[in-house]
CSV table of C-alpha atoms in Angstrom, one decimal:
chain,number,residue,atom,x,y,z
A,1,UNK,CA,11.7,4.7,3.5
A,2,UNK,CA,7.8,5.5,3.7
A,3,UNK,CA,5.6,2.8,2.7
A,4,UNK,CA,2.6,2.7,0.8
A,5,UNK,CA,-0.1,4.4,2.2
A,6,UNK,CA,-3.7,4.2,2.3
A,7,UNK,CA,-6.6,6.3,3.4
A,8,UNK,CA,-9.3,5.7,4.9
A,9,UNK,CA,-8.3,2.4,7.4
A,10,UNK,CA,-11.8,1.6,7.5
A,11,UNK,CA,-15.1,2.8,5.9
A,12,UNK,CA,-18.9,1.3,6.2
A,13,UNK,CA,-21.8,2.9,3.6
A,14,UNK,CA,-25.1,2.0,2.9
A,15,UNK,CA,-25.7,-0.1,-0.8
A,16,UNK,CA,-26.1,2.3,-3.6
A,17,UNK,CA,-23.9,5.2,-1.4
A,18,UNK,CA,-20.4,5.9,-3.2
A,19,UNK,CA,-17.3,5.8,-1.7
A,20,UNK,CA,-13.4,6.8,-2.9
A,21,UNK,CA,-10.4,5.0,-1.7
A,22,UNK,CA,-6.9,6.8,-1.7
A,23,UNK,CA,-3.1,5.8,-2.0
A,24,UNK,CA,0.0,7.4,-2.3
A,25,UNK,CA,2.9,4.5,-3.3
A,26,UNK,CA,6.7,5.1,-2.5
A,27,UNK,CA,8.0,7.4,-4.2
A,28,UNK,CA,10.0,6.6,-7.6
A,29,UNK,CA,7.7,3.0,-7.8
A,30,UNK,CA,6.2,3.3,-11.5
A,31,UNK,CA,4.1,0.9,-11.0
A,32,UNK,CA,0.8,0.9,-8.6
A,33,UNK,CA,-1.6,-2.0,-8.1
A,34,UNK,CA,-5.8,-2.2,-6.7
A,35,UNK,CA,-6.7,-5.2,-4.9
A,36,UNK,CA,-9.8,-6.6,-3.6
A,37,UNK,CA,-9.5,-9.2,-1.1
A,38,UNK,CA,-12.4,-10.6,0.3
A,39,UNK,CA,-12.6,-12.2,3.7
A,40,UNK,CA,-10.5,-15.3,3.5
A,41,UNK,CA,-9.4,-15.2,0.1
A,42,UNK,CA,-6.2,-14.2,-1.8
A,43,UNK,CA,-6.0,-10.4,-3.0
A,44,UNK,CA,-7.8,-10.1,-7.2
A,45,UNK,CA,-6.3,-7.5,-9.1
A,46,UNK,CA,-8.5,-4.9,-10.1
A,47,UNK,CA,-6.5,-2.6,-11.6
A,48,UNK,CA,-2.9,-2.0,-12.8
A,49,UNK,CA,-0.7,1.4,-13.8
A,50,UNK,CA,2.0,1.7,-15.3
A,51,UNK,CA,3.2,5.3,-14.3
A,52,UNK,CA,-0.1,6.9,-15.1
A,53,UNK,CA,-1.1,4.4,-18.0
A,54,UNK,CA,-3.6,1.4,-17.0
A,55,UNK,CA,-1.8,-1.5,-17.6
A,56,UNK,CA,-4.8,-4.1,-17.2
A,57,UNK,CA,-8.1,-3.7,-15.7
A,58,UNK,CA,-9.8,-6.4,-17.0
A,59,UNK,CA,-11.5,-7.4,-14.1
A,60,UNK,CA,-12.6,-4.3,-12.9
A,61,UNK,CA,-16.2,-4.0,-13.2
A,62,UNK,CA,-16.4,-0.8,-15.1
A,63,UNK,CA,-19.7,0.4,-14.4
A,64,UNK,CA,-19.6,1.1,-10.6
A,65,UNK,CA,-15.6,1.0,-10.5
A,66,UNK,CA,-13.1,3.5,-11.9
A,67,UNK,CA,-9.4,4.1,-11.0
A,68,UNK,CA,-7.1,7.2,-12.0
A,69,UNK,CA,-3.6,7.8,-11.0
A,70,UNK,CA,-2.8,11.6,-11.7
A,71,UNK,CA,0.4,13.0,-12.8
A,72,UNK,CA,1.9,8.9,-12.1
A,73,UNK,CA,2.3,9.1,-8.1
A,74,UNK,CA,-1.1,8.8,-6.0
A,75,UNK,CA,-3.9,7.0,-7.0
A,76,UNK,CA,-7.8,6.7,-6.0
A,77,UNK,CA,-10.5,4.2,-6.7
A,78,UNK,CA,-13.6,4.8,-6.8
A,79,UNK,CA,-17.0,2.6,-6.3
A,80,UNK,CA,-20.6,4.0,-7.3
A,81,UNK,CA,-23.1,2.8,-6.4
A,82,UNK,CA,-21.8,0.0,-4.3
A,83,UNK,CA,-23.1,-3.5,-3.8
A,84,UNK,CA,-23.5,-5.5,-0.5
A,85,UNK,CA,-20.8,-7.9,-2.1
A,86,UNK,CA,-18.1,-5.2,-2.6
A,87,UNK,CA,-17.8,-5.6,1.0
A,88,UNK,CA,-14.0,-6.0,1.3
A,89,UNK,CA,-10.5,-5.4,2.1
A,90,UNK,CA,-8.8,-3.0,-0.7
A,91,UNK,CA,-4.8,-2.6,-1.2
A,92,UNK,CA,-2.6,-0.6,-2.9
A,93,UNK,CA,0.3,-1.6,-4.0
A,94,UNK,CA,3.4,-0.6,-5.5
A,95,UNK,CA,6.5,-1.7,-7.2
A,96,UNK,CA,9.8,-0.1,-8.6
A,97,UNK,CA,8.8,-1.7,-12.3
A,98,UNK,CA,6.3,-4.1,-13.1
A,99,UNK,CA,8.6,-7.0,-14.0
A,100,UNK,CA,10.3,-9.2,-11.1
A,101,UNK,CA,10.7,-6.1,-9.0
A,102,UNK,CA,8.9,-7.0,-5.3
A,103,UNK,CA,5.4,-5.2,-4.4
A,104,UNK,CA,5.0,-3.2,-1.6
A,105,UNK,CA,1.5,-3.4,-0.1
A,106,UNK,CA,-0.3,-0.9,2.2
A,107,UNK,CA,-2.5,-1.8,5.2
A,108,UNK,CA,-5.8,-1.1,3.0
A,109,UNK,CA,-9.0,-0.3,3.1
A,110,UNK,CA,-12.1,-2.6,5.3
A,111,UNK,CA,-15.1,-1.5,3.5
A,112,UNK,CA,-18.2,-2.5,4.9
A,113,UNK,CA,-21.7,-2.0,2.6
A,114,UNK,CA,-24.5,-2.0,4.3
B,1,UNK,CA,-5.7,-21.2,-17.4
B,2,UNK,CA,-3.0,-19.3,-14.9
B,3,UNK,CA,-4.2,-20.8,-11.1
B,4,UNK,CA,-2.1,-20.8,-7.9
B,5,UNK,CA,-2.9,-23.9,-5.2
B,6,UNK,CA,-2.2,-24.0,-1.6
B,7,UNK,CA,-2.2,-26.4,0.8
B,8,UNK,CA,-3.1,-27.1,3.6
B,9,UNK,CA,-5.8,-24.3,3.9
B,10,UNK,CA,-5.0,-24.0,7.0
B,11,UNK,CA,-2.7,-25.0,10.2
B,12,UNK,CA,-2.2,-25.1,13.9
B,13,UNK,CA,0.7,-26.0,14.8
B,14,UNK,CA,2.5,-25.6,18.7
B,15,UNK,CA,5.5,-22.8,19.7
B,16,UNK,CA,8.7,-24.5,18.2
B,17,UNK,CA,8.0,-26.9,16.1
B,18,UNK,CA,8.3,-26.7,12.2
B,19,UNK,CA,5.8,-26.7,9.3
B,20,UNK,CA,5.5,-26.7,5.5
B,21,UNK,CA,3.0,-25.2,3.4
B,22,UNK,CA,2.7,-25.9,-0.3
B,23,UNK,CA,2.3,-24.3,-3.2
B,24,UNK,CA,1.1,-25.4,-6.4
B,25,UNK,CA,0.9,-23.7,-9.7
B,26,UNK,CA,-0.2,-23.8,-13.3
B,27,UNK,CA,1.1,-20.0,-14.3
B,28,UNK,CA,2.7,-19.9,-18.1
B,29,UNK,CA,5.1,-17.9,-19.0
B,30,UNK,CA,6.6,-17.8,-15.9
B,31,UNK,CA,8.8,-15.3,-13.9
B,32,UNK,CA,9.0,-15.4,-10.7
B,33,UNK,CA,7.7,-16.9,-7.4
B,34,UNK,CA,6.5,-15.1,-4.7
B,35,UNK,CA,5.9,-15.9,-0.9
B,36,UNK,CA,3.9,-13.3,1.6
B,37,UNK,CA,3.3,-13.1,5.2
B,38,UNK,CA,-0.1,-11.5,5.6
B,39,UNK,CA,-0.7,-10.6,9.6
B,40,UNK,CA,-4.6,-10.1,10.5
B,41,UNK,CA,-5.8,-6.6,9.5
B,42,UNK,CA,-2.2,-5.9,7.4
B,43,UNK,CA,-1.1,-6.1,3.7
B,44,UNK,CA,1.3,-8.7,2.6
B,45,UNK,CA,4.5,-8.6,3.3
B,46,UNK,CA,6.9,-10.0,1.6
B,47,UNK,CA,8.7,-13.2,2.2
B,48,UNK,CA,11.2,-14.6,-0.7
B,49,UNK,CA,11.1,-13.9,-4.3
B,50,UNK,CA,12.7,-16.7,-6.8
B,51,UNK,CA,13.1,-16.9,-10.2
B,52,UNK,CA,13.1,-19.9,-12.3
B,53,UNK,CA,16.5,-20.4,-11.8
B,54,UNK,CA,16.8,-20.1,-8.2
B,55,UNK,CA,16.0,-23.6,-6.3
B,56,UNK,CA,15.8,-22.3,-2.2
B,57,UNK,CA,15.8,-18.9,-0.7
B,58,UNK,CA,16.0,-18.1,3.3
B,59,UNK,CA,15.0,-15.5,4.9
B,60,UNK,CA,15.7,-15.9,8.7
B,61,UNK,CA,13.6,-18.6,9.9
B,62,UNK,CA,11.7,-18.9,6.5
B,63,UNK,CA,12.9,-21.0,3.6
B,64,UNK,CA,11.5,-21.6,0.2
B,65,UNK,CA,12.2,-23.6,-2.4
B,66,UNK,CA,11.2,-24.1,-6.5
B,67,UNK,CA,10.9,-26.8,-8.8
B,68,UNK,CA,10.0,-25.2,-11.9
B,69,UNK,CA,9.8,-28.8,-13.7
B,70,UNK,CA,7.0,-30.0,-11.3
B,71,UNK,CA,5.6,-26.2,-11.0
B,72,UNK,CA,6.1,-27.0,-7.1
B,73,UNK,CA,7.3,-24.7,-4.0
B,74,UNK,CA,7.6,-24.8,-0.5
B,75,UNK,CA,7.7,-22.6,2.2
B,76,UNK,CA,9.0,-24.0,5.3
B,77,UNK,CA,9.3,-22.4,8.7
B,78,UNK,CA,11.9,-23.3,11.3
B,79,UNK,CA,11.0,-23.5,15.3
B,80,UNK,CA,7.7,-21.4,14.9
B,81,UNK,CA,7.0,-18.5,17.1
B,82,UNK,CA,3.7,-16.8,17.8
B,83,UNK,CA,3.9,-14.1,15.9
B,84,UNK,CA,4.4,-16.5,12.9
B,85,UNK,CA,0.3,-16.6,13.6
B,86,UNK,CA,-0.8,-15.3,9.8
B,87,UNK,CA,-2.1,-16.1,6.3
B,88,UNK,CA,0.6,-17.2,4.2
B,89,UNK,CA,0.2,-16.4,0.1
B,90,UNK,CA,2.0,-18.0,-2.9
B,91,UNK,CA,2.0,-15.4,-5.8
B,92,UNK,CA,3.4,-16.3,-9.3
B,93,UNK,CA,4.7,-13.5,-11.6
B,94,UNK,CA,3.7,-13.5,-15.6
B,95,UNK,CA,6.2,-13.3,-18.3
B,96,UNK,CA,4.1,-10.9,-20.1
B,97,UNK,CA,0.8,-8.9,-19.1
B,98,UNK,CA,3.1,-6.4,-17.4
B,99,UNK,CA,4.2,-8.7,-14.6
B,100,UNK,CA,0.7,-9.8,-13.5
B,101,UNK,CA,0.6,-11.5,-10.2
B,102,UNK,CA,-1.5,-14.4,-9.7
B,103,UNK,CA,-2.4,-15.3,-6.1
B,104,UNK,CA,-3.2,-18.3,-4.1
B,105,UNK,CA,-6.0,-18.3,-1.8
B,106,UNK,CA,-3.2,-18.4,1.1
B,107,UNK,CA,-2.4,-21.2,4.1
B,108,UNK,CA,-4.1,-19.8,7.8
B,109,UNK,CA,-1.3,-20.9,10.4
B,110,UNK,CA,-1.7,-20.8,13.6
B,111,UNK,CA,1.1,-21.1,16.4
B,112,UNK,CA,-0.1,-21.7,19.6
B,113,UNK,CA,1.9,-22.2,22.8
């Protein structure tokens, strides 16, 4: 079975630059998770769908973040401008349901804002 | 408010010998328990998975166990190996809110020979 997977592995930008992270869950898992996990922390959700409904994004901060999954499968996440501090690791992840189902994660994202 | 504690923050511990790492949480309403092995550079992986009825769980070398009274769980690791080297991350499951996961901030073990 294909795991969740993520694209690019790494990216560095200059503040203010935008960038667009991409992931493509397993297949059948409704449910697809954005993480941010800064560097010796635990993973924050940023974002949650429900096939291709957002399920909570209440900490995403909406005006440089947005999210869409089309048509329910992949997903991508998009920061503009970004921030020095957005400098991060972000996952995907994906589950068969939301409820006591386990998550999948891929190997996400190291974005570096310089 | 829903928080997840870990402790220790981090380990080192030599090849073969055996460790615990705690988890405490203050997550309501509960569903389920979560542990994940997160290698340097990787996503989690996960561990065990326990709901509120479930006391222990193994997986291989890994065991955890639940006490939903004190809102305690444990993840302890049996005759450690190198490759054991990793963050270890307690997540607790909502009730409600679509499953949300809550995360700890994760143990740092490291295993050296």
């Amino acid at each position: 079975e294909a795991g969740v997977a993520q694209s690019p592995r790494y990216k560095i930008i200059e503040k203010r630059q935008s960038v667009a992270f991409w992931c493509n869950p397993i297949s059948g898992h409704a449910t697809l998770y954005w993480y941010q996990q800064i560097l010796g922390q635990g993973p924050k959700l940023l974002i949650q769908f429900q096939n291709n409904g957002v399920v909570d994004d209440s900490q995403l901060p909406k005006d440089r973040f947005s999210a869409e999954r089309l048509k329910g499968v992949d997903s991508t996440l998009k920061i503009q401008p970004a921030k020095l501090e957005d400098s991060a690791v972000y996952l995907c992840a994906s589950s068969f349901q939301s409820m006591n189902t386990e998550a999948f994660f891929g190997q996400g994202t190291r974005l570096t804002v310089v | 408010k829903n928080q997840v504690e870990q402790s220790p923050q981090s380990l080192i511990i030599l090849e073969g010998k055996n460790c615990t790492l705690q988890c405490n949480y203050t997550v309501s309403p509960f569903s389920n328990l979560r542990w994940y092995k997160q290698d340097t550079g990787r996503g989690p992986v996960s561990l065990t998975i326990m709901t509120f009825s479930e006391n222990t769980k193994s997986n291989g070398r890994y065991t955890a166990t639940l006490d939903a009274d004190t809102k305690q769980s444990s993840l302890h690791i049996t005759a450690s190996q190198l490759s054991d080297s990793a963050s270890y991350i307690c997540v607790v499951s909502l009730h409600n809110q679509g499953g949300k996961l809550i995360f700890g901030q994760g143990t740092e073990l490291s295993v050296k020979p």
